[in-house]
Coordinates of C-alpha atoms in Angstrom, one line a residue:
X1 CA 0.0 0.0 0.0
X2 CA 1.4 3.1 -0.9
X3 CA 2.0 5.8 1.8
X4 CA -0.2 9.2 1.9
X5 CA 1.6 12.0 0.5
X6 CA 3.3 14.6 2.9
X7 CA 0.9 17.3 3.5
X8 CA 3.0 19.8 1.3
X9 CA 2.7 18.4 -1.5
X10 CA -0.8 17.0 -0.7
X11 CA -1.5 20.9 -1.1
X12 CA 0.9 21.4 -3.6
X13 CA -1.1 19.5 -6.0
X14 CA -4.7 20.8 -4.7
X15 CA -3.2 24.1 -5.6
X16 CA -2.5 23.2 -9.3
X17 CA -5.6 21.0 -9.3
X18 CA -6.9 24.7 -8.6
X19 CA -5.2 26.8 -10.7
X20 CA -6.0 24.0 -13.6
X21 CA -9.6 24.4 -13.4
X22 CA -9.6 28.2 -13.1
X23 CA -7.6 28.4 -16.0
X24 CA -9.7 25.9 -18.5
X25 CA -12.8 28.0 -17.5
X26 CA -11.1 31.5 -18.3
X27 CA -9.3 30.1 -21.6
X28 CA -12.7 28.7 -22.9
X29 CA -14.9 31.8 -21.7
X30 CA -12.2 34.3 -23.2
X31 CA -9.6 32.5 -24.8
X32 CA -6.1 32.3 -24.6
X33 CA -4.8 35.8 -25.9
X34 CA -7.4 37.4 -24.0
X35 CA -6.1 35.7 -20.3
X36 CA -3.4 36.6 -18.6
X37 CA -1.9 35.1 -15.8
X38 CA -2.8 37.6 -13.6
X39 CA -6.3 37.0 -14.5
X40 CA -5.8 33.6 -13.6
X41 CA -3.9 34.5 -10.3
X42 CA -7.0 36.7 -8.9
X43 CA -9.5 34.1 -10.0
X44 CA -8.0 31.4 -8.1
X45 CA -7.0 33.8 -5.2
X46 CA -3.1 33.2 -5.1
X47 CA 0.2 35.1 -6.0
X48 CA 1.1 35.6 -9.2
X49 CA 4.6 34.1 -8.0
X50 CA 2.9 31.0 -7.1
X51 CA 1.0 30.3 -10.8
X52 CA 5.0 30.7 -11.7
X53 CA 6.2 28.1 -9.1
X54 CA 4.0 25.7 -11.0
X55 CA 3.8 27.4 -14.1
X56 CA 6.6 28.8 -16.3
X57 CA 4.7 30.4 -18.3
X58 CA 1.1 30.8 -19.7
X59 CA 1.6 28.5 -22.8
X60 CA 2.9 26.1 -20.3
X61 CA -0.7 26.3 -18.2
X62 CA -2.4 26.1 -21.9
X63 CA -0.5 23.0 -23.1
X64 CA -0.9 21.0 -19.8
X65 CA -4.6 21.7 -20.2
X66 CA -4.8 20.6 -24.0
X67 CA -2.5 17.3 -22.6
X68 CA -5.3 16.8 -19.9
X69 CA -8.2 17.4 -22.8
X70 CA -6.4 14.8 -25.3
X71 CA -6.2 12.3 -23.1
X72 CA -9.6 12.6 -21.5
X73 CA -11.3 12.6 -25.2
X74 CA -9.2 10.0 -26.3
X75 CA -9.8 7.7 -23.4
X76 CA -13.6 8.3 -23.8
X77 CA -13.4 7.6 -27.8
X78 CA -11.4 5.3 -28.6
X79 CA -13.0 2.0 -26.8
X80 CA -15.9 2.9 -28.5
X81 CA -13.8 2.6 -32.3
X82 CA -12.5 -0.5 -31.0
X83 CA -15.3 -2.7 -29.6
X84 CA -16.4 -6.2 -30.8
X85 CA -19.6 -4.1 -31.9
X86 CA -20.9 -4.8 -36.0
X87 CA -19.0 -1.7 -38.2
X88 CA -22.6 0.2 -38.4
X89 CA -23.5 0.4 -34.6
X90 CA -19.6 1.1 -33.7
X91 CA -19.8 4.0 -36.2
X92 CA -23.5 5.3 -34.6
X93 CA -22.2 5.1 -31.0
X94 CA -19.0 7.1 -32.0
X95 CA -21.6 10.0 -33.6
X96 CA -23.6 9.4 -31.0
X97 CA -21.2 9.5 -27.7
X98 CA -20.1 13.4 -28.9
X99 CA -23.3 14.4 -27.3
X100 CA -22.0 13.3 -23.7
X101 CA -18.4 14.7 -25.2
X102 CA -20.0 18.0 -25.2
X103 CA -22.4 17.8 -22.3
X104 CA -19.8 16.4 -19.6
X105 CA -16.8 18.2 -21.2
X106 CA -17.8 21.6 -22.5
X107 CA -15.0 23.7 -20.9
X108 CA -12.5 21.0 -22.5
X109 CA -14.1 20.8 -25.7
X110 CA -14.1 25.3 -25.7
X111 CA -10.5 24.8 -24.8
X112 CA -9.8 22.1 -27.6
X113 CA -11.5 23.6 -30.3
X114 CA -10.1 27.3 -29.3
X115 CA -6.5 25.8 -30.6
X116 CA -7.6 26.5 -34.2
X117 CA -7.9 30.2 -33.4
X118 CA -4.1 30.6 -31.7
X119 CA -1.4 32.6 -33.4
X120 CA 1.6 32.4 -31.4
X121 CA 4.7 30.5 -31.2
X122 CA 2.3 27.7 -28.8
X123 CA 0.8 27.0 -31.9
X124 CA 3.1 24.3 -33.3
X125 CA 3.3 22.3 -29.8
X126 CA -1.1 22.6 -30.0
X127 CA -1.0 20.7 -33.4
X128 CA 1.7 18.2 -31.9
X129 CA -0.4 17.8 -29.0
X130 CA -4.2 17.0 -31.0
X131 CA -2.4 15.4 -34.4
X132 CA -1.8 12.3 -32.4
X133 CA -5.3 11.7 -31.2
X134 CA -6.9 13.2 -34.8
X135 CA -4.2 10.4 -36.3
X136 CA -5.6 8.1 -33.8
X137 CA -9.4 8.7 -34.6
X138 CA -8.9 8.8 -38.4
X139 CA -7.2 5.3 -38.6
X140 CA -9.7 3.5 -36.7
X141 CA -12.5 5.0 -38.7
X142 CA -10.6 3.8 -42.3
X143 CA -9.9 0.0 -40.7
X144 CA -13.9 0.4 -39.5
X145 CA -15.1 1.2 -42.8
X146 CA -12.7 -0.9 -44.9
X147 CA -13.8 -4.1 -42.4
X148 CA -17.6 -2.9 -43.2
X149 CA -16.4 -3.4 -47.1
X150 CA -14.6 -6.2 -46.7
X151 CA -17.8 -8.0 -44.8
X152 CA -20.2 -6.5 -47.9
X153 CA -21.9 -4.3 -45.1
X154 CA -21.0 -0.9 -46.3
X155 CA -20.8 0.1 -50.0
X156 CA -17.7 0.3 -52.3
X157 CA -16.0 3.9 -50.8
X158 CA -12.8 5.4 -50.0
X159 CA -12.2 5.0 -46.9
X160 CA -10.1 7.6 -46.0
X161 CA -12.3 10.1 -47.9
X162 CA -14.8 9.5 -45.9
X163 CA -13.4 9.1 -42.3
X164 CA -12.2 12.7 -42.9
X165 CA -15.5 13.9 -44.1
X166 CA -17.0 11.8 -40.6
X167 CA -14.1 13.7 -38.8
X168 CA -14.9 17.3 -40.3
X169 CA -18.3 17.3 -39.8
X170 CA -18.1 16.3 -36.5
X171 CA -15.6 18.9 -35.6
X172 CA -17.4 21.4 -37.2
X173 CA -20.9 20.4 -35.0
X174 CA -19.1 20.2 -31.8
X175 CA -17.5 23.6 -32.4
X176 CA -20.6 25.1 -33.6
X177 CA -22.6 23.6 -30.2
X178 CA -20.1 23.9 -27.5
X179 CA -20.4 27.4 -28.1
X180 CA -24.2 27.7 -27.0
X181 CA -24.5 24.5 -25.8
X182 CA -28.2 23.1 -25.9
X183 CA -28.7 19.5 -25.6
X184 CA -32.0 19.3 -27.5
X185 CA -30.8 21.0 -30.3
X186 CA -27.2 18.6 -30.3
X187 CA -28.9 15.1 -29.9
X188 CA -31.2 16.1 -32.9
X189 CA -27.8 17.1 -35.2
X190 CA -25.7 14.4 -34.3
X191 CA -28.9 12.1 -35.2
X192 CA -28.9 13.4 -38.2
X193 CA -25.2 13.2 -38.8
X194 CA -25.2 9.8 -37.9
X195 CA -28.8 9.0 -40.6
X196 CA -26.8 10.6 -43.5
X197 CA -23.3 9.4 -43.2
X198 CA -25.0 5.3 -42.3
X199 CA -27.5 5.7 -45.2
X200 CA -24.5 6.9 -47.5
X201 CA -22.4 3.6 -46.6
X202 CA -25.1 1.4 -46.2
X203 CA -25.0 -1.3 -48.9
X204 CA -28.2 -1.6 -50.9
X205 CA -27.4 -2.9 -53.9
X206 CA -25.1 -6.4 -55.1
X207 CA -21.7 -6.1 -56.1
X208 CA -19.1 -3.5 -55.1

């Protein structure tokens, strides 16, 4: 069994635990060039010195954030792309679970999305930090769809082609709803996502 922390750092990291979840909720209300550290400092009610001590810098806050976002959505994701599930229904769950991605996530998926908007020298390590779970996402939707072909489930396509047209439009939906999120509204767009993108790889018709 492994011994309780000493108390220091015990509060060292409910400190940073602190200043982490002030900062996601500034960066996705106002977004990064808009924040300063001193605006995280007062909102969390400590020194400016002691966002430093944990913090170089307020790139450094923003990339430990994104790190903490990839890894939550690609934890929550990726089971779902590779589950013993038929092609079709793993396909409709992954439309499908961006609702809860959204609902449970939204000062994550503000934060995420807001990278596209950055123009600073944080930019590169942003794309470095998201290409790996994009890459991720985008292979396991080609081996889906290519194993839906293969097993004369989906129609003839390319699969790349349309894992990145899967991929846009779902970027493109969360981006547009996280803004004013309303889950009504979500639920009914990613069902209709899901009905045009299944109908167009649904295989109706004999031969390839």
């Amino acid at each position: 069994m492994e011994k309780t922390l000493p108390r220091k750092q015990r509060e060292n990291l409910q400190h940073r635990e602190e200043i982490l979840a002030v900062a996601v909720r500034l960066f996705s209300q106002s977004g990064f060039h808009t924040v300063s550290m001193q605006d995280i400092a007062k909102e969390s009610e400590f020194a400016v010195g002691t966002l430093y001590n944990f913090f170089q810098s307020k790139e450094q806050l923003f990339i430990e954030l994104m790190k903490t976002g990839v890894d939550k959505f690609r934890q929550f994701l990726i089971p779902i792309l590779e589950s013993d599930k038929e092609e079709a229904d793993k396909l409709s769950e992954f439309i499908q679970a961006h609702l809860d991605l959204i609902e449970n996530n939204l000062e994550l998926v503000r934060l995420y999305m807001s990278q596209y908007g950055i123009q600073s020298s944080v930019k590169p390590m942003l794309k470095d930090i998201s290409a790996g779970l994009e890459m991720l996402v985008a292979k396991k939707l080609e081996r889906i769809i290519t194993t839906g072909m293969q097993k004369h489930t989906f129609r003839c396509v390319p699969p790349d082609i349309v894992a990145l047209s899967l991929r846009a439009t779902l970027q493109a939906f969360v981006l547009e709803s996280s803004e004013n999120f309303d889950k009504t509204k979500a639920r009914d767009g990613l069902s209709k996502i899901e009905e045009f993108f299944l109908t167009s790889l649904l295989k109706r018709e004999a031969g390839c």
